[in-house]
Coordinates of C-alpha atoms and ligand atoms in Angstrom, one line a residue:
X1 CA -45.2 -42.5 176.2
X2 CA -45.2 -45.9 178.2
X3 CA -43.9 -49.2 176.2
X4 CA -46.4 -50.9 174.1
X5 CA -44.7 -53.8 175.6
X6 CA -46.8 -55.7 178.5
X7 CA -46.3 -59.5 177.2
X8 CA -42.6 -61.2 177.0
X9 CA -41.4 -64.4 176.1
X10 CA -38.5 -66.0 176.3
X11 CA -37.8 -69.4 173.9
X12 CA -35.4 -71.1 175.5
X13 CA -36.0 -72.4 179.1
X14 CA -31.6 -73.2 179.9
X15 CA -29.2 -71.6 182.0
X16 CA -29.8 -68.2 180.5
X17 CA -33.6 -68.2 179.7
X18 CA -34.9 -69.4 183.2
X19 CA -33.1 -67.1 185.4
X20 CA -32.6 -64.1 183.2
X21 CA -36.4 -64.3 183.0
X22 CA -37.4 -64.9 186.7
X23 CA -35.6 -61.7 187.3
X24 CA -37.1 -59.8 184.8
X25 CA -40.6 -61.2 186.1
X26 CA -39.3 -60.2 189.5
X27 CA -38.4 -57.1 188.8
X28 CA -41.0 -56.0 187.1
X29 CA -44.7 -57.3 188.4
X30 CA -46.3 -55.2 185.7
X31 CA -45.1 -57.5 182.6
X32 CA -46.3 -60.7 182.0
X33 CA -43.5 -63.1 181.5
X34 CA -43.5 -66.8 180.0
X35 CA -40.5 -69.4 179.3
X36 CA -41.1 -71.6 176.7
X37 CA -39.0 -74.8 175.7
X38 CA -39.2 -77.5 173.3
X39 CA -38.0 -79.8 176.6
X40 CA -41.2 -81.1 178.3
X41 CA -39.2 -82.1 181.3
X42 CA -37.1 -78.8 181.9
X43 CA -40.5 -77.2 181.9
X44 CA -41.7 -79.3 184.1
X45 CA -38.7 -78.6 185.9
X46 CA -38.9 -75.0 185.9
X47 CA -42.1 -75.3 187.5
X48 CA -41.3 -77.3 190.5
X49 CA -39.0 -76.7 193.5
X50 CA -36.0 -79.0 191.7
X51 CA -35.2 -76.6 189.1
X52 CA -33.1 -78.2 186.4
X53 CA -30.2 -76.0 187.2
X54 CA -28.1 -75.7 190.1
X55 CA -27.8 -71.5 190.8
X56 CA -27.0 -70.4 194.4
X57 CA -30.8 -68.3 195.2
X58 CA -32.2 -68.8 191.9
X59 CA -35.1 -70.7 193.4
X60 CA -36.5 -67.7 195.8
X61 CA -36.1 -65.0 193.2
X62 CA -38.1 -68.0 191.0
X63 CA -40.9 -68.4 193.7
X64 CA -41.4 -64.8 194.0
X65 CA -43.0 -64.7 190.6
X66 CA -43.8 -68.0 189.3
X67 CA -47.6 -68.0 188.7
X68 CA -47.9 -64.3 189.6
X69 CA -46.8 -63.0 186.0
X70 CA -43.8 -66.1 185.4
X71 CA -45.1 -68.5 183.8
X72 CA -43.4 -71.8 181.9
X73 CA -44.5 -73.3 179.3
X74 CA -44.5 -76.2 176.1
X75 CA -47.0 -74.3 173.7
X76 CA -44.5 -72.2 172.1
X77 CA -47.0 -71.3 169.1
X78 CA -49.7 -69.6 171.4
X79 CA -47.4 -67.8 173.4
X80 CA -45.4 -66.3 170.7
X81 CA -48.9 -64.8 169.5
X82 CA -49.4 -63.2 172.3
X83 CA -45.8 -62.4 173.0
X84 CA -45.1 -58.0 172.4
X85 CA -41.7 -58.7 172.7
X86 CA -39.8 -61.9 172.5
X87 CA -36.1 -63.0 173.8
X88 CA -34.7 -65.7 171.9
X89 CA -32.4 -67.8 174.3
X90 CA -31.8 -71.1 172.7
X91 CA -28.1 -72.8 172.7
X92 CA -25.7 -72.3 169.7
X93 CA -23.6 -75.0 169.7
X94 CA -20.2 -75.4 168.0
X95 CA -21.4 -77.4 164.1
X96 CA -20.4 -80.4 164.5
X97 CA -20.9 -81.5 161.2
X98 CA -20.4 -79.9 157.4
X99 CA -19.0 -76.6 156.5
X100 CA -17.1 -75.1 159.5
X101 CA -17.7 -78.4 161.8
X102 CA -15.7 -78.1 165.2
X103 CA -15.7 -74.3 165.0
X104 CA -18.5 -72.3 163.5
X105 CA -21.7 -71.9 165.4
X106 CA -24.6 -74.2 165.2
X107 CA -27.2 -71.6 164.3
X108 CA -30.0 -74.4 163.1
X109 CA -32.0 -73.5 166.8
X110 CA -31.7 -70.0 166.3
X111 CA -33.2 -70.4 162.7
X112 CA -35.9 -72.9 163.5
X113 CA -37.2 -70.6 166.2
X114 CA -37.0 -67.6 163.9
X115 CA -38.7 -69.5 161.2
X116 CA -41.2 -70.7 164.1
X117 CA -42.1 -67.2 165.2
X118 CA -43.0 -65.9 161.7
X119 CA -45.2 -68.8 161.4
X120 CA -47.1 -68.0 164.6
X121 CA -47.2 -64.5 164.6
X122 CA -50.0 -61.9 162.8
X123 CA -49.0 -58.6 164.4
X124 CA -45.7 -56.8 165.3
X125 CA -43.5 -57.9 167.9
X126 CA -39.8 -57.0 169.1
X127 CA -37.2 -59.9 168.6
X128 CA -34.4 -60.2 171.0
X129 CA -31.1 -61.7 170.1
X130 CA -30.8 -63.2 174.1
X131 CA -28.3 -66.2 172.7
X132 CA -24.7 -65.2 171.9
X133 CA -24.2 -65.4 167.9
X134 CA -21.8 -64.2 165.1
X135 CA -21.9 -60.5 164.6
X136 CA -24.3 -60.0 161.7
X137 CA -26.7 -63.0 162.8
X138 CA -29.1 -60.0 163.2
X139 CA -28.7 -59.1 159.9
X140 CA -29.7 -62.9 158.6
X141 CA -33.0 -63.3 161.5
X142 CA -34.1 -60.3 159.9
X143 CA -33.8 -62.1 156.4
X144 CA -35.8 -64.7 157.7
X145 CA -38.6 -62.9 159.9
X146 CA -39.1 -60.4 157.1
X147 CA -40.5 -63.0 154.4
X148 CA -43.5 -63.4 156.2
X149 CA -45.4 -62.4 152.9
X150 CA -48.2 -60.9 155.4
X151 CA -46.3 -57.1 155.9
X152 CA -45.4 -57.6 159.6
X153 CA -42.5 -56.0 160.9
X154 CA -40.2 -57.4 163.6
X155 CA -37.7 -55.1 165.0
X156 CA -34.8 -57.5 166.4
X157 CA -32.2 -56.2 169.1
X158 CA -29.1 -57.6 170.6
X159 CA -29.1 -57.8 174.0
X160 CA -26.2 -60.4 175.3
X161 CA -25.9 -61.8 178.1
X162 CA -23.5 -61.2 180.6
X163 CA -23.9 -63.5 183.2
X164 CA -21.6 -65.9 184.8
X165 CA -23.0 -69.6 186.4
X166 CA -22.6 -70.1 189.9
X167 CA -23.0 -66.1 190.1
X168 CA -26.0 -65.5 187.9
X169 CA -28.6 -63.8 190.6
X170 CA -26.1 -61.7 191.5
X171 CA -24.9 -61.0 188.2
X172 CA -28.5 -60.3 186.9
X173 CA -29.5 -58.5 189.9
X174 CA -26.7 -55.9 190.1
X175 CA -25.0 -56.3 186.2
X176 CA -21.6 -54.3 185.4
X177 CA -23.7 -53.8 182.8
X178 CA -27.0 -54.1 180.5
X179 CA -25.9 -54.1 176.7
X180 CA -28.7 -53.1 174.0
X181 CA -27.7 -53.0 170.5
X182 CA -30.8 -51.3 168.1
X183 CA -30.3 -50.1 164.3
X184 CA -30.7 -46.0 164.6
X185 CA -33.9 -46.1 163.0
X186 CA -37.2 -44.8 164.4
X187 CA -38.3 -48.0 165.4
X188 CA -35.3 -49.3 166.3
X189 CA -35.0 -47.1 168.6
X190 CA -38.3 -47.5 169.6
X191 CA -37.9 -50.9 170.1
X192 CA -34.9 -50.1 172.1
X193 CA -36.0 -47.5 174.5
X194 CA -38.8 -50.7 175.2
X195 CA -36.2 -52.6 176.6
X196 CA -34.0 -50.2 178.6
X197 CA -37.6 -49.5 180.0
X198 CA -38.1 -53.0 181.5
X199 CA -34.1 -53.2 182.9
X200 CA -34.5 -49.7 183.9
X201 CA -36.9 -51.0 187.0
X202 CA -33.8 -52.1 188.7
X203 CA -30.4 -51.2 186.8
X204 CA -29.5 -48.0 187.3
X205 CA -29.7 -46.3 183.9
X206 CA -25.8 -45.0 183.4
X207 CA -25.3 -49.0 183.1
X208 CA -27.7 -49.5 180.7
X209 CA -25.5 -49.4 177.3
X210 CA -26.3 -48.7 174.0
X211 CA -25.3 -49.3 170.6
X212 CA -25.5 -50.4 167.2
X213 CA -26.9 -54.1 166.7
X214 CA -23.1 -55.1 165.2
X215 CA -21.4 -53.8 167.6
X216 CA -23.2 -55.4 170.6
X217 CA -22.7 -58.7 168.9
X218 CA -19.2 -58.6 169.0
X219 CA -18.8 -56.6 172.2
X220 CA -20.2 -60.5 173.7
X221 CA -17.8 -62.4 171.3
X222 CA -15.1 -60.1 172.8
X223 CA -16.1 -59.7 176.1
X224 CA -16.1 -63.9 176.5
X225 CA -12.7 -63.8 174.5
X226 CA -10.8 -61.0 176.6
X227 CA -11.8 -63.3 179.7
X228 CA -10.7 -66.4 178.6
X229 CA -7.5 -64.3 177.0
X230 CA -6.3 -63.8 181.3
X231 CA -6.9 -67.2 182.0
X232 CA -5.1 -68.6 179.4
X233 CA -2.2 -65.9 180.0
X234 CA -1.6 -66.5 183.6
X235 CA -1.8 -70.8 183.1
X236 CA 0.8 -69.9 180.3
X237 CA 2.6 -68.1 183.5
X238 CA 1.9 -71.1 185.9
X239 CA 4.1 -73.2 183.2
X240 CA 6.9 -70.7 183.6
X241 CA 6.3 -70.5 187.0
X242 CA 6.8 -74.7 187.6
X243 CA 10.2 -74.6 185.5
X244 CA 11.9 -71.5 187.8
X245 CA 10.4 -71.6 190.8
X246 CA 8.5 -68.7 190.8
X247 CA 5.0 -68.5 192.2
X248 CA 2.2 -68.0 190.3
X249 CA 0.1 -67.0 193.2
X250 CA 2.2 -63.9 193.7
X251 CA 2.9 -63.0 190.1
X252 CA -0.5 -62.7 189.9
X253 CA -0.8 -60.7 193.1
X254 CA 2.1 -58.4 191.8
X255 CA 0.4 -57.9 188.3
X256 CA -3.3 -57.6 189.2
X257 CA -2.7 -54.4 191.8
X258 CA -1.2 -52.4 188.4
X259 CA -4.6 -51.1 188.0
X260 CA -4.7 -51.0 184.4
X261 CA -4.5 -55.0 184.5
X262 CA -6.8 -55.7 187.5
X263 CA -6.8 -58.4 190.0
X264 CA -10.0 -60.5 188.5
X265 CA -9.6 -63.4 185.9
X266 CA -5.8 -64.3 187.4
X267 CA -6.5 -67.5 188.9
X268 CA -3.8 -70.1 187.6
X269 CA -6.5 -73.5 186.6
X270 CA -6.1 -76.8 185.3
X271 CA -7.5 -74.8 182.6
X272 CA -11.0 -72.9 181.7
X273 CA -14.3 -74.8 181.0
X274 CA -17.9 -74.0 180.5
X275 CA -20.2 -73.9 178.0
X276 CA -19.3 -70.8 176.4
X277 CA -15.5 -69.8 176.2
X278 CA -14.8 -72.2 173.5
X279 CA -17.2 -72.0 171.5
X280 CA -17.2 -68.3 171.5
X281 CA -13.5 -68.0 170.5
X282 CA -13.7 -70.9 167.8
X283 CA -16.6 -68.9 166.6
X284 CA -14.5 -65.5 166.8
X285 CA -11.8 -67.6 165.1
X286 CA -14.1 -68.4 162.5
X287 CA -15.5 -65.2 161.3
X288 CA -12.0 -63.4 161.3
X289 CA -10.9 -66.1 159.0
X290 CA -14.0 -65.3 156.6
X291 CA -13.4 -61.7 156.6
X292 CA -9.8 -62.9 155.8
X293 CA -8.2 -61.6 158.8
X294 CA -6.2 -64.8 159.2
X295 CA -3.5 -62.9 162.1
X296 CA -6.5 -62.2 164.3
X297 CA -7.6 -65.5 163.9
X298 CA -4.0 -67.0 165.3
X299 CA -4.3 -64.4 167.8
X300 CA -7.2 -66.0 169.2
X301 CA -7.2 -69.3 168.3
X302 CA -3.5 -69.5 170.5
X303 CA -5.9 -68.5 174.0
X304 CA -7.6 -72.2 173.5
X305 CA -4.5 -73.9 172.1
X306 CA -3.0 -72.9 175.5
X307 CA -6.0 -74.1 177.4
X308 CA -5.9 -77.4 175.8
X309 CA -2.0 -77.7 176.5
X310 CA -2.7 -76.9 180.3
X311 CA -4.6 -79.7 180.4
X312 CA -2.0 -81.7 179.2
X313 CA 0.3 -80.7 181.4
X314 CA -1.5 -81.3 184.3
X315 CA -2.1 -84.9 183.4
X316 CA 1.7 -85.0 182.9
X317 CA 2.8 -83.9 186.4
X318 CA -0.1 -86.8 187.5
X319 CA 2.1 -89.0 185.2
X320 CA 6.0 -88.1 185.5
X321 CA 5.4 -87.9 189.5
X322 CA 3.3 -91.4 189.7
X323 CA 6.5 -93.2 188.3
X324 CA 5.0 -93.0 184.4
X325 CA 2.4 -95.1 185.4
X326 CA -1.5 -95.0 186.4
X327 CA -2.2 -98.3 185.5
X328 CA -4.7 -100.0 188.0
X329 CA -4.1 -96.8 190.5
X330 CA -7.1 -95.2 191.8
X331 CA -6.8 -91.6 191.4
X332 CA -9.8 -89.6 193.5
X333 CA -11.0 -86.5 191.2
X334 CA -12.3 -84.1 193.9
X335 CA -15.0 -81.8 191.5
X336 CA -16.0 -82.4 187.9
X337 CA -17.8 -79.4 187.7
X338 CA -16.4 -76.6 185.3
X339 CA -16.2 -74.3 188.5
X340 CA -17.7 -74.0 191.7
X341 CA -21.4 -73.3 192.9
X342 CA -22.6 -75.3 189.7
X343 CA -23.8 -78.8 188.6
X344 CA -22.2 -77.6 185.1
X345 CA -20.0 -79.9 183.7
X346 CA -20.0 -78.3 180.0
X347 CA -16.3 -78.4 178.1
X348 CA -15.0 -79.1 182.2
X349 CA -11.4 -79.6 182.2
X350 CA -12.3 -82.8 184.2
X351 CA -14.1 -84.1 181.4
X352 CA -10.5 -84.3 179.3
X353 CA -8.1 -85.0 182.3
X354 CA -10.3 -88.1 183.9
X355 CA -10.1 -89.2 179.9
X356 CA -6.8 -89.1 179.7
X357 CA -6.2 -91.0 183.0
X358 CA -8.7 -93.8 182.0
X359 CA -6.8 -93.8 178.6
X360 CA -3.7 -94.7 181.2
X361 CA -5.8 -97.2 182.6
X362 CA -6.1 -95.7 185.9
X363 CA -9.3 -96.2 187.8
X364 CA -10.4 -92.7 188.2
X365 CA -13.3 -91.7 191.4
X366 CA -14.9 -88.8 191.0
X367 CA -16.5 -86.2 193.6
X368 CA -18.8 -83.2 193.2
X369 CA -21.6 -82.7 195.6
X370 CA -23.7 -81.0 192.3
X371 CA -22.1 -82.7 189.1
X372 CA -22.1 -86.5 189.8
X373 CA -25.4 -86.5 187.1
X374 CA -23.6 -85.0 184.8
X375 CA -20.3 -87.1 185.4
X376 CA -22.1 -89.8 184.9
X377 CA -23.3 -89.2 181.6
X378 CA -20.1 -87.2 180.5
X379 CA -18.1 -90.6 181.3
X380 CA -21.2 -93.2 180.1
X381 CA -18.5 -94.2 177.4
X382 CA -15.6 -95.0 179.8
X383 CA -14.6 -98.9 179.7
X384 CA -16.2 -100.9 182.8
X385 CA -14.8 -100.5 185.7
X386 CA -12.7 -97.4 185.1
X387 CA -15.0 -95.4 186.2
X388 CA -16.5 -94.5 190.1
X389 CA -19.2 -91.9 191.1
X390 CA -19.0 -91.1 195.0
X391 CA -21.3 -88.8 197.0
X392 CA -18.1 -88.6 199.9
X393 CA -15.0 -87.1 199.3
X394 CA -13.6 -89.4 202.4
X395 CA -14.9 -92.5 200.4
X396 CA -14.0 -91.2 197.2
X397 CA -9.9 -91.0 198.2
X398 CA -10.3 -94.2 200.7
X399 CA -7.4 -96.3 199.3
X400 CA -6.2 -93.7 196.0
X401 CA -2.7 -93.0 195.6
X402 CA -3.8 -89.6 194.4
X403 CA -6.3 -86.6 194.8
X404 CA -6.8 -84.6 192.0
X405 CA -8.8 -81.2 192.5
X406 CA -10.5 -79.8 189.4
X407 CA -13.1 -77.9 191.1
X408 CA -12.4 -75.2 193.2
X409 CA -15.3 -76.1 195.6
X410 CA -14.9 -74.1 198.9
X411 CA -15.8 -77.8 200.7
X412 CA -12.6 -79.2 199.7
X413 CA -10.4 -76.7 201.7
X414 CA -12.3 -77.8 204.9
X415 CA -12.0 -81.6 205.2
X416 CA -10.0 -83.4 207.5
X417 CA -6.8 -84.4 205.3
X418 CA -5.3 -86.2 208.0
X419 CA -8.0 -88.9 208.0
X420 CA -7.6 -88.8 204.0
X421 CA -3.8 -89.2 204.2
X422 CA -4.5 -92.5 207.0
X423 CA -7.2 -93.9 204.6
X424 CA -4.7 -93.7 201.2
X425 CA -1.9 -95.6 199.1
X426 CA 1.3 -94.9 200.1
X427 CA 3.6 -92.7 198.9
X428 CA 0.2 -90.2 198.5
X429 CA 0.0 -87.7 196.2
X430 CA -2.3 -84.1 195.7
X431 CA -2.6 -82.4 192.5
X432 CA -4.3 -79.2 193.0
X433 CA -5.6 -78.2 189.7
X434 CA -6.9 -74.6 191.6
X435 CA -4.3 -74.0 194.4
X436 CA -7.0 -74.2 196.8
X437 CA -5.6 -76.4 199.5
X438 CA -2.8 -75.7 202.1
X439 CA 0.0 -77.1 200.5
X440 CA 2.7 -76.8 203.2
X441 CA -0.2 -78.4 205.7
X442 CA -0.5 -81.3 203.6
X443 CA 2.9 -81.7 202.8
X444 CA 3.9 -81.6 206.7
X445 CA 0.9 -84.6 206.9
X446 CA 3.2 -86.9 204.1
X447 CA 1.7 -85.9 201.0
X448 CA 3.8 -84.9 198.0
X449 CA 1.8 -81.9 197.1
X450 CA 1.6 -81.0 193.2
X451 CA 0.2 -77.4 193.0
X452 CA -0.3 -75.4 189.7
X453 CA 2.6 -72.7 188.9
X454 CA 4.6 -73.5 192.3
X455 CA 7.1 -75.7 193.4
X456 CA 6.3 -79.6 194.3
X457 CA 6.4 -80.4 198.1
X458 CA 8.0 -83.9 197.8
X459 CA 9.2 -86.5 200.5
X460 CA 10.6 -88.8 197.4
Ligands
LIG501 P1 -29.1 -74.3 177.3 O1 -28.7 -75.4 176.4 O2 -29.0 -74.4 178.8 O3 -30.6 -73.9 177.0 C1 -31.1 -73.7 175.7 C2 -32.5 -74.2 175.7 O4 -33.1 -73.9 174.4 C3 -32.7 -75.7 175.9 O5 -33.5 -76.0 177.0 C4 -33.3 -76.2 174.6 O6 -34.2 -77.2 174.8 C5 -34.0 -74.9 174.1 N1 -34.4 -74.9 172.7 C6 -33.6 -75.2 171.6 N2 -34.2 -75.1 170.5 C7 -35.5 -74.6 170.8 C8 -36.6 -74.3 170.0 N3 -36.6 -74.3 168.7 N4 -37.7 -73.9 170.7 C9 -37.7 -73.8 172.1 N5 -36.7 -74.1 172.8 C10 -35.6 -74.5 172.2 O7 -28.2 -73.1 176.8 P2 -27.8 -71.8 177.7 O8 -26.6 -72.1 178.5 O9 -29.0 -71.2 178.4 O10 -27.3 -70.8 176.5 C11 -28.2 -70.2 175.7 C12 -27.4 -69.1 174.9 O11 -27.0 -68.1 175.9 C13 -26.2 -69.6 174.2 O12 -26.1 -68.8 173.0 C14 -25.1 -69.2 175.1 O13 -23.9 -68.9 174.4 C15 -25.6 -67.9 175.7 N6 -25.0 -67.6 177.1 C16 -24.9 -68.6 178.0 C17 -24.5 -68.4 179.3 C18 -24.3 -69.4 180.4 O14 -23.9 -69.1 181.5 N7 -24.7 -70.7 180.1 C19 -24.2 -67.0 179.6 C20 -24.3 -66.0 178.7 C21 -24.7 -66.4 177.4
LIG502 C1 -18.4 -66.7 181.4 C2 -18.3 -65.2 181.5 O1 -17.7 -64.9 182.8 C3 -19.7 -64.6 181.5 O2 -19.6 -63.2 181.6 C4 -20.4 -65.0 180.2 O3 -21.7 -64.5 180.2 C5 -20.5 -66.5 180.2 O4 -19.1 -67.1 180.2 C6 -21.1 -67.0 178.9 O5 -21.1 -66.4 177.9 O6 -21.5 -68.2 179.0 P1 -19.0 -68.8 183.0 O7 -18.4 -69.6 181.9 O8 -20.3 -69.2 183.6 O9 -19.1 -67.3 182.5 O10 -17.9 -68.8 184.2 P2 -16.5 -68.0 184.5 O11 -16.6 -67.5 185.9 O12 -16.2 -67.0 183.4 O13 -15.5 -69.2 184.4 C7 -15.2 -69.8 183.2 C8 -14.0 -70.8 183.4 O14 -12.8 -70.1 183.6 C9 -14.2 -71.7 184.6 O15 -13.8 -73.0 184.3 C10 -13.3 -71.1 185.7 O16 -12.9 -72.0 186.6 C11 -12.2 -70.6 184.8 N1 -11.4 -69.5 185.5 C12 -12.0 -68.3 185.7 C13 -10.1 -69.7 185.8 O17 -9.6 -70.8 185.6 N2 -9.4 -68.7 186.4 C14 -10.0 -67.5 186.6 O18 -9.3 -66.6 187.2 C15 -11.3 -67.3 186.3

């Protein structure tokens, strides 16, 4: 029998909604697809060439469909009547206010658009938990679309996504995996086979993965948390590392060929960033400790404690190596973003070390050739004067005594550090927050080269 399914919506037109949908529509010229959003101006953005997120070839798979069957959108009411099936993509902040502020999830989107989808509804439709949420938010939606008083049914799903910024077309276009979580009833499984349906036009159907709706909940919780868990366990390394001389560059290399560890997620960092990681661990944290499982809590709540402490430590090598003092120094942050290929500057480490060195009273610079908007506003706060936005890395580190890299951008490997080292304060300094830059070249040009789980290249 074919799907009953020919019109989707997505609500929520963000890093997730826009291009998770253009591929769908892509993919799949038979389905109509819309993206709706409360934001007039992202819509509007969706809709022209300057989409209102930076994603390496999200803009042609974009063009292939937009006004062929994608379609964006601010009338959320009319299209969710229309809507068979409808994704539900908004953002789920960390509260941060009340019961739980600071570490439980900010579901008030997720429940207005609920609320706002039995309002506007008057036949059957398919809900899709898109957004990452608690395990048993299901449970609660249905709550809440099932008091419509009027008999409709809505049959919701959880289907998380996987996708990682900077990589999302390639992500959505050849996933690891597609995750569907149903309840094993007749129509959820129903509903269920409707979905596989649409992914199966492109994802080959052994990785299309089912499940029970609980247990794809928490496979996203997990999935984000066992990711951030590696980062956080080879920066733990990198500190080890600095104090015996080891290098965390071939630690890693040593570990990641065992092939039950796996090369991937094993880059030493000034520490993780992103919208997601944090939140989804303080919101792991938070429902062990209501089911009581305070040691699983710890557990997990110790993989951000050691992110936060790594970027502490970072700023303190900028500090003990500077002579204890930033004061009045210009210090040149090469990236802001939380990694490379985005304009993302969401939970950034850069956000929290150019804080700190302002809080020194250092004049900090920044570079990014995607995140200088974002900068901008994530630093709006920053005393005057503390505070530079630069378009050119050579201008940006023109008379700095230091370079700070907190962006692993693949520009920064390429520029001509001779002419930086000529144009800087002396004694010069490099802190390479992602071990991306020759550190024995620049230490043979003068620099004292700080690099993350290795040993300092000094001249002093
Ligand atoms: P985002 O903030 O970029 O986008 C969310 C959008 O939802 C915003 O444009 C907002 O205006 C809109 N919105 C909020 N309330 C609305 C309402 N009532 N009606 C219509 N629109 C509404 O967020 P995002 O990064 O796309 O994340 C969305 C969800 O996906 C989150 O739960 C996140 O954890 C999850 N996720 C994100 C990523 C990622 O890479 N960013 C990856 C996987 C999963
Ligand atoms: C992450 C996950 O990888 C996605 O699967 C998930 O869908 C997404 O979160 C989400 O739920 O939002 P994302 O945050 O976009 O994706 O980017 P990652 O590539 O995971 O990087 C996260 C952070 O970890 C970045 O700051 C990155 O620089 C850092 N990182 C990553 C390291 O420091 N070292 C590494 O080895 C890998």
């Amino acid at each position: 029998m074919s799907s009953p399914v020919k019109n989707i919506l997505c609500i929520g037109a963000g890093y997730v909604g826009g291009p998770t949908m253009a591929m769908i529509a892509a993919k799949c010229p038979q389905y109509q697809v819309t993206v709706v959003d409360i934001n007039p101006e992202r819509i509007r953005a969706w809709e022209s060439d300057r989409l209102p997120i930076y994603e390496p070839g999200l803009l042609a798979v974009v063009k292939q469909a937009r006004g062929r069957n994608l379609f964006f959108s601010t009338d959320i009411e009319p299209s969710i009547e229309r809507a068979d099936m409808i994704f539900v993509s908004v953002n789920t902040p960390t509260k941060t206010f009340g019961e739980g502020a600071g570490r439980a999830p900010d579901l008030q989107y997720w429940e207005k658009t609920a609320r706002t989808i039995v309002r506007a509804s008057s036949r059957d439709k398919i809900v899709v938990e898109k957004s990452t949420l608690p395990v048993r938010t299901a449970h609660a939606m249905e709550r809440i679309l099932s008091s419509n008083g009027n008999g409709l049914r809505f049959e919701v799903l959880s289907n998380p996504e996987f996708l990682a910024e900077g990589t999302a077309v390639n992500d959505l276009e050849s996933p690891d995996r597609v995750l569907i979580g149903s309840h094993e009833t007749p129509a959820g499984l129903a509903a269920r086979e409707a979905l596989v349906e649409i992914y199966a036009n492109w994802v080959p159907r052994e990785r299309i993965l089912t499940s029970n709706v609980w247990s794809a909940e928490l496979s996203k919780l997990a999935a984000n948390a066992f990711l951030a868990q590696r980062v956080s366990s080879i920066n733990s390394i990198s500190a080890l590392c600095e104090k015996t001389n080891a290098d965390v560059e071939e630690v890693a290399r040593a570990i990641g060929t065992d092939s039950r560890i796996g090369p991937r997620f094993l880059k030493a960092s000034v520490g993780f960033g992103g919208s997601c990681f944090k939140k989804d661990i303080l919101n792991l944290v938070y429902v062990c400790e209501s089911y009581g499982l305070e040691e699983v809590a710890k557990f997990w709540q110790c993989v951000l404690d050691i992110n936060d402490y790594q970027v502490r430590r970072f700023v303190q090598t900028i500090l003990g190596a500077m002579f204890n003092t930033v004061a009045d120094k210009r210090i040149a942050l090469f990236g802001f973003a939380f990694k490379k290929d985005t304009g993302d500057t969401r939970e950034s480490p850069a956000i929290a070390v150019a804080r700190k060195l302002i809080e020194e009273r250092a004049v900090v610079v920044v570079h990014d050739p995607k995140a200088l908007d974002n900068a901008r506003k994530d630093l709006a706060d920053a005393p005057a004067g503390s505070v530079e936005l630069q378009e050119d890395p050579y201008v940006a580190a023109r008379g700095a005594h230091a370079l700070a890299v907190l962006t692993e951008w693949d520009a920064y490997s390429k520029l001509d550090y001779r002419e930086i080292y000529r144009s800087m304060e002396k004694p010069a300094f490099v802190f390479d927050g992602r071990n991306v830059l020759d550190h024995a070249a620049l230490h043979a040009i003068g620099f004292n080269v700080f690099p993350l789980g290795k040993q300092a290249l000094k001249h002093l």
